[in-house]
Amino acid sequence: MPGIGVRTLTDREEKCLDLGPIQECSPIAGKQHGIQMLKENTHDLSLPMITPKQRKVDSENRSFKERWELDYFFIRNRDKPQCLICSQTLAVCKEYNVKRHYYSQHEKVYGQYTGELRIAMMNDLRSKHFDQTNAPPPSVPNEKAAVKASYVICEEIVKRKRAFSDGPFVKACAIKMARAFGNEDLAKHFESVSLSHQTVARRISVMDQYVNRKVHNVITNCAYFSVALDENTDITGISQLIIFIRTVDDNFETSEELLKLTSLQGTRKEDDIYNEVKCAVAEYGGFKKCTSIITDGAKSTVVKNLCLSTLLKRDGIECMMLHCIVHEEALIGTLLKMTDVMEIVIRITNLISDKKCALTRRRFKAYLEELEAAYGDLPLHKNVRWLSAGNYLSRFFSLRKEMYLFLMEIKCDPVLEESLIDGDFLSSLAFLTDITLHLNYLNKKLQEKDQQVSQLYNHISSFRNTLMLLKLNLLRNELTHLQSCNELFQEIEENGTTLDFSRFVPKIDILIDNFTQRFQEFNKMNSSFRLFNNPLNTNIANEEAKYQMELCEIQSDMFLASRVESGVPFFKLLPKDKYPNMRNLGLKMTSMFGSTYICEKAFSDLNYIKSKYRSSISNGTLQQILRLSTTNITVDIDELLSQLSH
């Protein structure tokens, strides 16, 4: 157009505007094409790019102010402000941030300190901060030692069946002992040992798992095993079924361990017991290695034993069913039916030793001292088991004269006074005392540790012979082996009266018949016991055919014939390949429970652990404590820690 000056474009401007040939396209496509061309040609532009201005903290020359220490309790740590109170470090050294942290977090507590008191507080916080930062880090060996010490103490707590809350008490005592000896370093080591209630529970759980794995390996690798069942009721009225297992390996090494503890809720049936036992044993391959099952001798399990045997045979399981011997005499003691005698004894005891009338007991003790009696007091009788009455009856019988004089003096009950001078009552008391003492003696024999089942049978046979001898003595009125009866007989005889103790012969017959009936399963194994105890002198013709050829070899072997060992030590000498049947007999006999010690120990432990002060303890924790308190497996703490670290 005329009048308008037109400037000629330079080559660079033409190049920038050269967008290629114009093509007909949609608005969107054209826009995308333009953007692409701008990207391709932007690198040729020499104009500088406009970038946003960034704020640089370093260029603002911010620095820590010394007054912040007193105003806000902040110090400089690696060019950053750090709070002395909570040790928090701020990212920017800016007074606004420092002030906001102090007033929002600490001003309510530390704002009250002013003047000299604020300076003292600041210095105290500074000293604590530098003590913590300059303290050397704990060494790894010390940490491991603290953990090991924690496990050692926890093991001692569970072995002694103490409460888990005793851990802090033990720790406090150890720290005070170390400081009493002036060893502050040792006290600090003790302080690093964790013994809280929760820690003790965790440690015991870990040790229980360790022992359980060991027991699992022992059972898996054993040659034979036997099972013992003990049913008891705890303080809360819950029936607890305790299952023990005794194993023997090919080298005749034995082990007795707790297999399982389970509670029987509701009505107890033989099916429940059988299912619990079957479930516990199934984990280790079932009953194929089981040689015998021993149940307790409680009245409720006598019938259950027969039903349990029937259930086992129904499932094709053949093994010997026996009663636990120690409970057998408890049942036998009740067969004497002399509760009338015990009632009078308990009434007299309660009269003298009643806690509600301590004056009477003090007067009785003073009376015994004045008369220089054989005993200084009358014990309290706990009617837990009949066998516990043995020592009690013995002392009661010894103090019968002193008690009669004392009852006459206090004039309380004429019936009780007359009982202590009545010949029939005194003769019954003397007989009951002597019989229970004989049963107590048998009880101690049966509870000896490390016995074989053949020794157990020998004790039973010996007691049966003792009963036969006592029967003959009573028929002749010979009381040599009945000490209390003999003492009373001579005392009455001096007064011109003769007591006839033959009236107690029927009670001896009851005991003899009961032994014969209840221990008939042991009688069936008499030949096996005899062969196990003395294979060198047994009559070969009377033994089973599978043993006869090997017995011929054994009795003709000069080396074996010269040996003095018997039982397990002798069977260890027999080569496996030469005498397989005889060694197998030895293994089976060794696998059977030869002592009731572990059953009795667990029963006592159960009552001690789950007492009225710990009645809410769970069944799982109770099983852990029972296993660790009765086990013969040593917990290797170093091995346990090594396993935990991996």
XYZ file of C-alpha atoms in Angstrom:
646
model
C 0.000 0.000 0.000
C 1.312 3.412 -0.826
C 2.369 5.626 2.022
C 3.389 2.795 4.249
C 7.047 1.948 4.561
C 7.866 -1.711 4.256
C 11.038 -3.088 5.966
C 12.853 -5.885 4.300
C 13.206 -9.040 6.572
C 16.597 -10.319 7.361
C 17.692 -13.885 6.580
C 17.451 -14.936 10.281
C 13.915 -13.554 10.561
C 12.896 -15.253 7.350
C 14.283 -18.518 8.626
C 12.379 -18.189 11.870
C 9.174 -17.471 10.023
C 9.686 -20.241 7.475
C 7.059 -22.654 8.708
C 7.045 -24.731 5.565
C 4.412 -24.987 2.943
C 0.970 -23.947 3.933
C -1.400 -26.875 4.068
C -5.057 -26.991 4.652
C -5.682 -28.562 8.030
C -7.860 -28.327 11.044
C -7.172 -25.678 13.706
C -5.892 -28.249 16.159
C -3.549 -29.880 13.671
C -2.231 -26.483 12.638
C -1.539 -25.537 16.179
C 0.400 -28.761 16.805
C 2.404 -28.244 13.626
C 3.360 -24.738 14.733
C 4.514 -25.908 18.124
C 6.678 -28.602 16.511
C 8.347 -26.100 14.195
C 9.043 -23.722 17.082
C 10.785 -26.525 18.957
C 12.967 -27.346 15.972
C 14.064 -23.736 15.414
C 14.358 -22.472 18.973
C 17.971 -23.601 19.271
C 19.011 -21.127 16.646
C 17.705 -18.138 18.599
C 20.382 -16.159 20.411
C 17.952 -14.380 22.734
C 18.509 -15.229 26.446
C 15.988 -17.499 28.227
C 13.982 -15.937 31.068
C 14.293 -18.098 34.269
C 12.519 -17.521 37.644
C 14.637 -16.082 40.394
C 15.472 -18.716 43.084
C 15.880 -17.781 46.739
C 19.252 -18.796 48.155
C 19.367 -19.215 51.931
C 23.170 -19.189 51.963
C 23.237 -15.740 50.355
C 21.064 -14.250 53.121
C 23.938 -14.492 55.624
C 21.773 -16.062 58.364
C 23.726 -17.125 61.432
C 23.028 -18.536 64.906
C 22.499 -15.886 67.576
C 24.046 -16.564 70.975
C 21.031 -15.109 72.782
C 18.881 -17.976 71.469
C 20.496 -20.270 74.030
C 18.949 -18.418 76.930
C 15.812 -17.176 75.197
C 14.759 -20.404 73.471
C 17.122 -23.114 74.851
C 18.715 -23.670 71.432
C 22.368 -24.370 70.589
C 24.278 -24.547 67.349
C 24.983 -28.070 66.100
C 26.770 -28.274 62.720
C 25.538 -24.788 61.723
C 21.936 -25.718 62.492
C 19.867 -24.827 65.558
C 19.121 -27.775 67.886
C 16.718 -27.732 70.818
C 18.290 -28.644 74.164
C 14.964 -29.837 75.530
C 13.756 -32.288 72.853
C 16.963 -32.523 70.709
C 15.064 -31.587 67.545
C 17.177 -29.922 64.819
C 15.677 -27.189 62.593
C 16.536 -26.991 58.898
C 16.907 -23.165 58.686
C 18.755 -20.925 61.087
C 15.949 -18.384 61.365
C 14.716 -16.779 64.561
C 11.082 -17.077 63.529
C 11.394 -20.874 63.277
C 13.296 -21.132 66.554
C 10.846 -18.922 68.375
C 7.806 -20.766 66.980
C 9.239 -24.149 68.076
C 9.924 -22.952 71.613
C 6.573 -21.251 72.199
C 4.539 -24.100 70.677
C 6.363 -26.963 72.385
C 8.096 -25.875 75.601
C 7.039 -22.400 76.719
C 4.328 -23.660 79.090
C 6.850 -25.667 81.100
C 10.065 -23.669 80.773
C 8.590 -20.161 80.578
C 8.426 -20.029 84.371
C 12.213 -20.070 84.675
C 13.713 -16.531 84.686
C 16.918 -14.836 85.752
C 19.509 -17.009 87.505
C 17.154 -19.983 87.599
C 16.847 -19.899 83.795
C 20.632 -19.753 83.420
C 21.011 -22.758 85.739
C 18.383 -24.682 83.771
C 20.168 -23.874 80.495
C 23.535 -25.054 81.878
C 21.947 -28.263 83.168
C 20.384 -28.990 79.771
C 23.695 -28.256 78.035
C 25.625 -30.638 80.298
C 23.103 -33.439 79.812
C 23.176 -32.919 76.064
C 26.954 -33.095 75.811
C 27.111 -36.110 78.152
C 24.772 -37.981 75.831
C 26.511 -36.953 72.616
C 30.029 -37.607 73.913
C 29.207 -40.980 75.533
C 30.759 -43.900 73.639
C 28.247 -46.201 71.957
C 27.677 -49.562 73.706
C 29.830 -52.323 72.370
C 28.318 -55.336 70.680
C 29.846 -57.835 73.157
C 28.206 -55.976 76.059
C 24.834 -56.077 74.308
C 25.152 -59.830 73.722
C 26.203 -60.348 77.330
C 23.156 -58.401 78.531
C 20.826 -60.546 76.413
C 22.526 -63.738 77.600
C 22.267 -62.621 81.226
C 18.567 -61.926 80.675
C 18.003 -65.478 79.396
C 20.007 -66.987 82.270
C 17.940 -65.159 84.892
C 14.672 -66.004 83.124
C 15.651 -69.681 83.069
C 16.330 -69.560 86.800
C 12.973 -67.861 87.400
C 11.046 -70.550 85.520
C 13.062 -73.400 87.068
C 12.113 -72.132 90.511
C 8.540 -71.532 89.306
C 8.612 -67.901 90.375
C 6.284 -65.195 89.069
C 7.368 -63.284 85.956
C 7.145 -60.063 87.936
C 10.163 -61.183 89.992
C 12.435 -60.150 87.118
C 12.622 -56.433 88.059
C 13.163 -57.443 91.693
C 16.160 -59.626 90.766
C 17.577 -56.818 88.627
C 17.250 -54.253 91.419
C 18.981 -56.598 93.873
C 21.856 -57.226 91.443
C 22.388 -53.485 90.914
C 22.433 -52.810 94.641
C 24.876 -55.652 95.279
C 27.242 -54.319 92.627
C 27.135 -50.846 94.130
C 27.604 -52.275 97.618
C 30.912 -53.707 96.395
C 31.795 -50.328 94.900
C 31.663 -51.561 91.296
C 29.729 -48.887 89.444
C 30.673 -50.316 86.026
C 29.144 -53.661 86.961
C 26.035 -51.878 88.199
C 25.676 -50.182 84.801
C 25.997 -53.576 83.092
C 23.214 -54.915 85.311
C 21.062 -51.923 84.429
C 21.327 -52.859 80.750
C 19.807 -56.312 81.389
C 16.143 -56.375 80.410
C 14.004 -58.246 82.963
C 10.570 -56.707 82.703
C 7.452 -58.860 83.085
C 6.891 -58.895 79.325
C 10.545 -59.685 78.602
C 10.543 -62.632 81.000
C 7.426 -64.009 79.307
C 9.034 -63.703 75.861
C 12.288 -65.309 77.004
C 10.422 -68.247 78.548
C 8.413 -68.693 75.355
C 11.616 -68.788 73.281
C 13.255 -71.317 75.637
C 10.105 -73.443 75.560
C 10.278 -73.555 71.761
C 13.953 -74.530 71.992
C 13.226 -77.408 74.397
C 10.198 -78.468 72.340
C 12.379 -78.783 69.231
C 14.862 -80.901 71.194
C 12.053 -83.129 72.484
C 10.713 -83.478 68.944
C 14.131 -84.653 67.709
C 14.461 -87.098 70.620
C 11.059 -88.678 69.965
C 11.603 -88.817 66.203
C 14.946 -90.628 66.593
C 13.958 -92.939 69.468
C 13.631 -96.701 69.236
C 10.597 -97.011 71.572
C 8.586 -94.812 73.906
C 5.888 -95.072 76.550
C 3.227 -92.587 77.612
C 2.003 -91.642 81.088
C -1.282 -89.832 81.693
C -1.939 -87.856 84.850
C -5.285 -86.127 85.343
C -5.551 -83.491 88.065
C -7.822 -80.597 88.938
C -6.244 -77.180 89.451
C -7.305 -74.516 91.917
C -9.878 -73.064 89.499
C -11.663 -76.421 89.163
C -10.411 -77.116 85.631
C -9.358 -80.690 84.926
C -5.821 -80.730 83.509
C -4.562 -83.724 81.539
C -0.768 -83.974 81.690
C 0.860 -86.267 79.117
C 4.433 -87.435 79.678
C 6.633 -89.444 77.371
C 9.644 -91.657 78.092
C 11.931 -92.495 75.174
C 14.933 -94.745 74.617
C 17.295 -94.672 71.652
C 19.416 -97.470 70.179
C 22.192 -96.706 72.694
C 19.812 -97.139 75.674
C 19.824 -93.422 76.464
C 16.510 -92.501 78.110
C 14.598 -89.253 78.429
C 11.408 -88.326 80.295
C 9.701 -85.140 79.144
C 6.371 -83.372 79.250
C 4.635 -83.971 75.950
C 1.471 -81.931 76.342
C -0.755 -80.185 78.856
C -4.392 -79.765 77.936
C -7.523 -78.805 79.837
C -10.609 -81.026 79.693
C -13.612 -78.736 79.648
C -17.032 -79.937 80.742
C -17.744 -83.606 81.376
C -14.644 -85.764 81.040
C -15.127 -88.813 78.838
C -12.773 -91.548 77.761
C -13.157 -90.372 74.152
C -11.808 -86.946 75.130
C -8.742 -88.437 76.797
C -8.134 -90.817 73.912
C -8.422 -88.040 71.322
C -5.999 -85.807 73.232
C -3.451 -88.613 73.564
C -3.876 -89.640 69.947
C -3.439 -86.049 68.769
C -0.300 -85.581 70.873
C 1.321 -88.824 69.683
C 0.228 -88.514 66.022
C 2.712 -85.688 65.509
C 5.548 -88.160 66.081
C 4.340 -91.041 63.930
C 1.559 -92.528 66.036
C 1.682 -95.500 68.406
C 3.848 -97.826 66.322
C 6.808 -97.310 68.713
C 4.685 -97.199 71.884
C 5.326 -100.030 74.364
C 2.973 -99.058 77.193
C 0.460 -96.450 78.341
C 0.285 -95.731 82.053
C -2.721 -93.918 83.538
C -3.082 -92.467 87.000
C -4.831 -94.531 89.633
C -7.600 -92.113 90.445
C -11.052 -93.647 90.808
C -12.323 -91.850 87.728
C -9.633 -93.360 85.535
C -9.926 -96.985 86.640
C -12.939 -97.529 84.397
C -11.572 -95.127 81.781
C -8.458 -97.252 81.564
C -10.531 -100.156 80.287
C -12.363 -97.923 77.819
C -9.094 -96.392 76.669
C -7.700 -99.855 76.070
C -10.818 -100.739 74.066
C -10.464 -97.626 71.913
C -6.809 -98.407 71.248
C -7.609 -101.967 70.206
C -10.426 -100.683 67.996
C -7.839 -98.675 66.061
C -5.460 -101.642 65.889
C -3.040 -100.306 68.539
C -1.512 -103.031 70.705
C 0.375 -101.824 73.770
C 0.430 -102.605 77.478
C -2.059 -100.662 79.641
C -0.909 -100.066 83.223
C -1.893 -97.922 86.185
C 0.528 -95.388 87.606
C 1.804 -97.209 90.690
C 1.985 -94.332 93.109
C -1.735 -93.660 92.776
C -2.468 -97.336 93.290
C -1.568 -97.288 96.973
C -3.605 -94.118 97.398
C -6.602 -96.166 96.262
C -5.521 -99.079 98.415
C -5.351 -96.843 101.473
C -9.011 -95.944 101.080
C -9.942 -99.626 101.020
C -9.117 -99.961 104.720
C -12.410 -98.139 105.491
C -11.182 -96.730 108.781
C -12.549 -93.242 108.301
C -14.165 -93.337 111.756
C -10.696 -93.479 113.305
C -9.429 -90.641 111.124
C -12.450 -88.488 111.965
C -11.676 -88.645 115.696
C -7.996 -87.934 114.999
C -8.861 -84.879 112.901
C -11.361 -83.602 115.469
C -8.758 -83.724 118.209
C -6.221 -82.054 115.949
C -8.611 -79.264 115.018
C -9.481 -78.732 118.649
C -5.866 -78.278 119.674
C -4.418 -76.640 116.550
C -7.341 -74.471 115.483
C -6.051 -71.142 114.172
C -9.097 -69.345 115.587
C -8.068 -70.373 119.083
C -4.309 -69.971 119.198
C -4.375 -69.911 123.004
C -5.290 -73.602 123.152
C -2.391 -74.545 120.911
C 0.079 -72.459 122.908
C -1.130 -74.091 126.106
C -0.752 -77.540 124.529
C 2.820 -76.798 123.364
C 3.717 -75.518 126.825
C 2.130 -78.647 128.311
C 4.278 -80.885 126.080
C 7.410 -79.007 127.110
C 6.503 -79.423 130.756
C 6.047 -83.184 130.326
C 9.230 -83.424 128.157
C 7.287 -85.247 125.456
C 8.966 -86.813 122.427
C 7.480 -84.120 120.138
C 6.958 -80.432 120.799
C 3.783 -79.949 118.789
C 1.048 -81.698 116.857
C 1.278 -81.168 113.083
C -1.632 -79.986 110.988
C -3.036 -82.800 108.885
C -3.796 -81.908 105.254
C -6.238 -84.406 103.825
C -4.800 -84.358 100.289
C -3.873 -88.014 99.992
C -4.206 -90.879 102.389
C -0.492 -91.592 102.242
C 0.249 -88.136 103.648
C -1.274 -89.309 106.931
C 1.600 -91.725 107.705
C 3.986 -89.442 109.580
C 1.092 -87.514 111.048
C -0.488 -90.626 112.562
C 2.865 -91.711 113.929
C 3.272 -88.473 115.896
C -0.364 -88.476 116.978
C 0.014 -91.998 118.352
C 3.184 -91.026 120.225
C 1.405 -88.071 121.902
C -1.812 -89.914 122.752
C -1.186 -89.871 126.536
C -0.255 -86.194 126.650
C -3.317 -85.288 124.581
C -5.584 -87.240 126.933
C -4.253 -85.376 129.969
C -4.540 -82.046 128.169
C -8.159 -82.693 127.113
C -9.013 -83.609 130.692
C -7.508 -80.342 131.859
C -9.399 -78.095 129.432
C -12.609 -80.222 129.734
C -13.993 -79.641 126.277
C -15.378 -82.918 124.863
C -15.844 -86.111 126.973
C -16.255 -88.263 123.843
C -12.788 -87.352 122.612
C -11.323 -87.960 126.057
C -12.824 -91.442 126.242
C -11.563 -92.286 122.738
C -7.944 -91.804 123.818
C -8.313 -94.463 126.540
C -10.592 -96.845 124.627
C -8.804 -100.085 123.717
C -10.634 -100.652 120.426
C -9.925 -97.125 119.195
C -6.267 -97.254 120.213
C -5.726 -100.660 118.590
C -7.345 -99.405 115.373
C -5.178 -96.283 115.534
C -2.026 -98.371 116.044
C -2.869 -100.700 113.130
C -3.715 -97.787 110.821
C -0.461 -96.048 111.764
C 1.697 -99.098 111.006
C 0.000 -99.891 107.682
C 0.269 -96.314 106.426
C 3.943 -96.241 107.398
C 4.534 -99.407 105.352
C 2.724 -97.802 102.426
C 4.811 -94.660 102.851
C 7.956 -96.738 102.653
C 6.724 -98.307 99.416
C 5.794 -94.885 98.097
C 9.354 -93.596 98.584
C 10.718 -96.643 96.781
C 8.452 -96.078 93.825
C 9.397 -92.418 93.488
C 13.156 -92.945 93.289
C 14.674 -91.496 90.140
C 16.417 -93.434 87.371
C 14.665 -96.755 87.984
C 13.710 -99.457 85.517
C 10.204 -100.896 85.304
C 11.552 -104.242 86.521
C 12.694 -102.564 89.749
C 9.223 -101.123 90.122
C 7.770 -104.609 89.825
C 10.249 -105.868 92.420
C 9.007 -103.277 94.917
C 5.413 -104.358 94.330
C 6.283 -108.046 94.717
C 8.221 -107.302 97.889
C 5.300 -105.393 99.388
C 2.920 -108.217 98.489
C 5.182 -110.617 100.395
C 5.269 -108.144 103.286
C 1.482 -108.180 103.450
C 1.472 -111.989 103.534
C 3.965 -111.923 106.408
C 1.930 -109.359 108.335
C -1.163 -111.508 107.909
C 0.583 -114.514 109.435
C 1.911 -112.387 112.295
C -1.550 -111.016 113.070
C -3.045 -114.505 113.110
C -0.474 -115.444 115.761
C -0.713 -112.044 117.465
C 2.995 -111.539 116.778
C 3.604 -107.830 116.323
C 7.340 -107.632 115.661
C 6.928 -105.821 112.328
C 4.091 -103.581 113.554
C 5.821 -101.142 115.876
C 2.823 -99.149 117.105
C 0.716 -102.269 117.633
C 3.558 -103.906 119.545
C 4.006 -100.825 121.762
C 0.307 -100.674 122.587
C 0.124 -104.437 123.167
C 2.912 -104.354 125.744
C 1.442 -101.261 127.432
C -1.991 -102.842 127.818
C -0.500 -106.184 128.806
C 1.165 -104.542 131.821
C -2.321 -103.673 133.070
C -3.402 -107.311 132.856
C -5.315 -106.989 129.577
C -4.491 -108.613 126.236
C -5.382 -107.030 122.922
C -6.323 -109.231 119.996
C -5.012 -107.775 116.752
C -6.137 -110.746 114.671
C -9.378 -108.868 113.965
C -7.451 -106.817 111.409
C -6.613 -109.861 109.264
C -9.608 -109.231 106.929
C -8.232 -105.771 106.171
C -4.876 -107.284 105.228
C -6.747 -109.742 102.972
C -8.433 -106.789 101.248
C -5.062 -105.232 100.515
C -3.630 -108.499 99.214
C -6.611 -109.119 96.930
C -6.483 -105.538 95.680
C -2.769 -105.818 94.850
C -3.357 -109.055 93.009
C -6.220 -107.600 90.988
C -4.811 -104.195 90.194
C -1.316 -105.329 89.312
C -2.292 -108.310 87.202
C -0.950 -106.536 84.088
C 2.447 -106.453 85.773
C 2.077 -110.127 86.628
C 1.684 -110.927 82.917
C 5.099 -109.395 82.318
C 6.775 -111.380 85.076
C 8.729 -113.575 82.652
C 9.954 -110.544 80.687
C 11.089 -108.826 83.885
C 12.935 -111.947 84.997
C 14.659 -112.320 81.635
C 15.597 -108.633 81.595
C 17.096 -108.742 85.094
C 19.084 -111.975 84.735
C 19.434 -113.434 81.218
C 22.519 -115.474 82.168
C 20.747 -117.667 84.741
C 17.275 -117.932 83.224
C 15.851 -121.297 82.146
C 16.090 -121.221 78.344
C 13.332 -123.804 77.870
C 10.816 -121.596 79.692
C 11.433 -118.539 77.526
C 9.804 -117.580 74.233
C 11.124 -119.275 71.115
C 12.496 -116.062 69.587
C 14.865 -115.646 72.546
C 16.019 -119.243 72.972
C 18.769 -119.410 70.334
C 20.218 -116.073 71.384
C 20.117 -117.118 75.050
C 22.103 -120.215 74.173
C 24.779 -117.991 72.640
C 24.734 -115.553 75.562
C 25.004 -118.154 78.308
C 27.853 -119.915 76.497
C 29.773 -116.693 75.814
C 32.723 -116.604 78.237
C 33.017 -112.822 78.054
C 29.361 -112.194 78.861
C 29.268 -114.931 81.496
C 32.066 -113.185 83.407
C 30.303 -109.839 83.514
C 28.685 -108.584 86.708
C 26.417 -106.017 85.025
C 22.673 -106.548 84.915
C 19.738 -104.791 83.311
C 20.577 -101.934 80.945
C 24.392 -102.048 81.422
C 24.369 -105.727 80.410
C 22.178 -105.230 77.343
C 24.503 -102.475 76.147
C 27.198 -105.132 75.800
C 25.146 -107.193 73.341
C 26.057 -106.610 69.649
C 23.121 -105.444 67.539
C 23.704 -107.847 64.663
C 24.256 -110.926 66.845
C 21.483 -110.522 69.443
C 18.748 -108.410 67.797
C 15.816 -109.956 69.713
C 17.430 -109.674 73.118
C 18.481 -106.072 72.483
C 14.951 -105.320 71.319
C 13.618 -106.750 74.603
C 16.031 -104.568 76.528
C 14.954 -101.474 74.607
C 11.265 -102.159 75.234
C 11.792 -102.714 78.969
C 13.922 -99.571 79.220
C 11.321 -97.444 77.434
C 8.680 -98.124 80.109
C 8.300 -95.716 82.998
C 10.329 -97.072 85.902
C 9.533 -94.289 88.348
C 6.601 -92.041 89.082
C 8.898 -89.165 90.014
C 8.119 -86.958 87.037
C 4.364 -87.440 87.499
C 4.528 -86.486 91.159
C 6.822 -83.544 90.462
C 4.506 -82.181 87.785
C 1.493 -82.574 90.082
C 3.247 -80.578 92.815
C 4.481 -77.984 90.319
C 0.981 -77.548 88.899
C -0.462 -76.769 92.327
C 2.418 -74.426 93.134
C 2.346 -72.521 89.846
C -1.405 -72.125 89.495
C -2.074 -71.005 93.041
C -4.683 -68.600 94.337
C -2.258 -65.764 93.601
C -1.783 -66.818 89.949
C -5.124 -68.429 89.188
C -5.596 -66.511 85.923
C -2.488 -67.902 84.249
C -3.218 -69.190 80.746
C -2.921 -72.839 79.792
C -0.206 -72.083 77.231
C 1.968 -70.292 79.774
C 1.301 -73.039 82.324
C 2.538 -75.637 79.832
C 5.693 -73.617 79.150
C 6.508 -73.340 82.861
C 5.807 -77.041 83.496
C 7.959 -78.138 80.558
C 10.930 -75.981 81.546
C 10.658 -76.860 85.253
C 10.517 -80.641 84.669
C 12.792 -81.059 81.645
C 16.162 -82.786 81.776
C 17.293 -80.993 78.613
C 19.850 -78.263 79.235
C 19.064 -74.995 77.485
C 22.254 -73.918 75.695
C 21.896 -70.128 75.804
C 24.781 -69.554 73.362
C 23.259 -71.937 70.828
C 19.844 -70.355 71.341
C 21.195 -66.835 70.734
C 23.045 -68.047 67.663
C 19.810 -69.469 66.247
C 17.957 -66.240 66.967
C 20.629 -64.137 65.252
C 20.236 -66.167 62.061
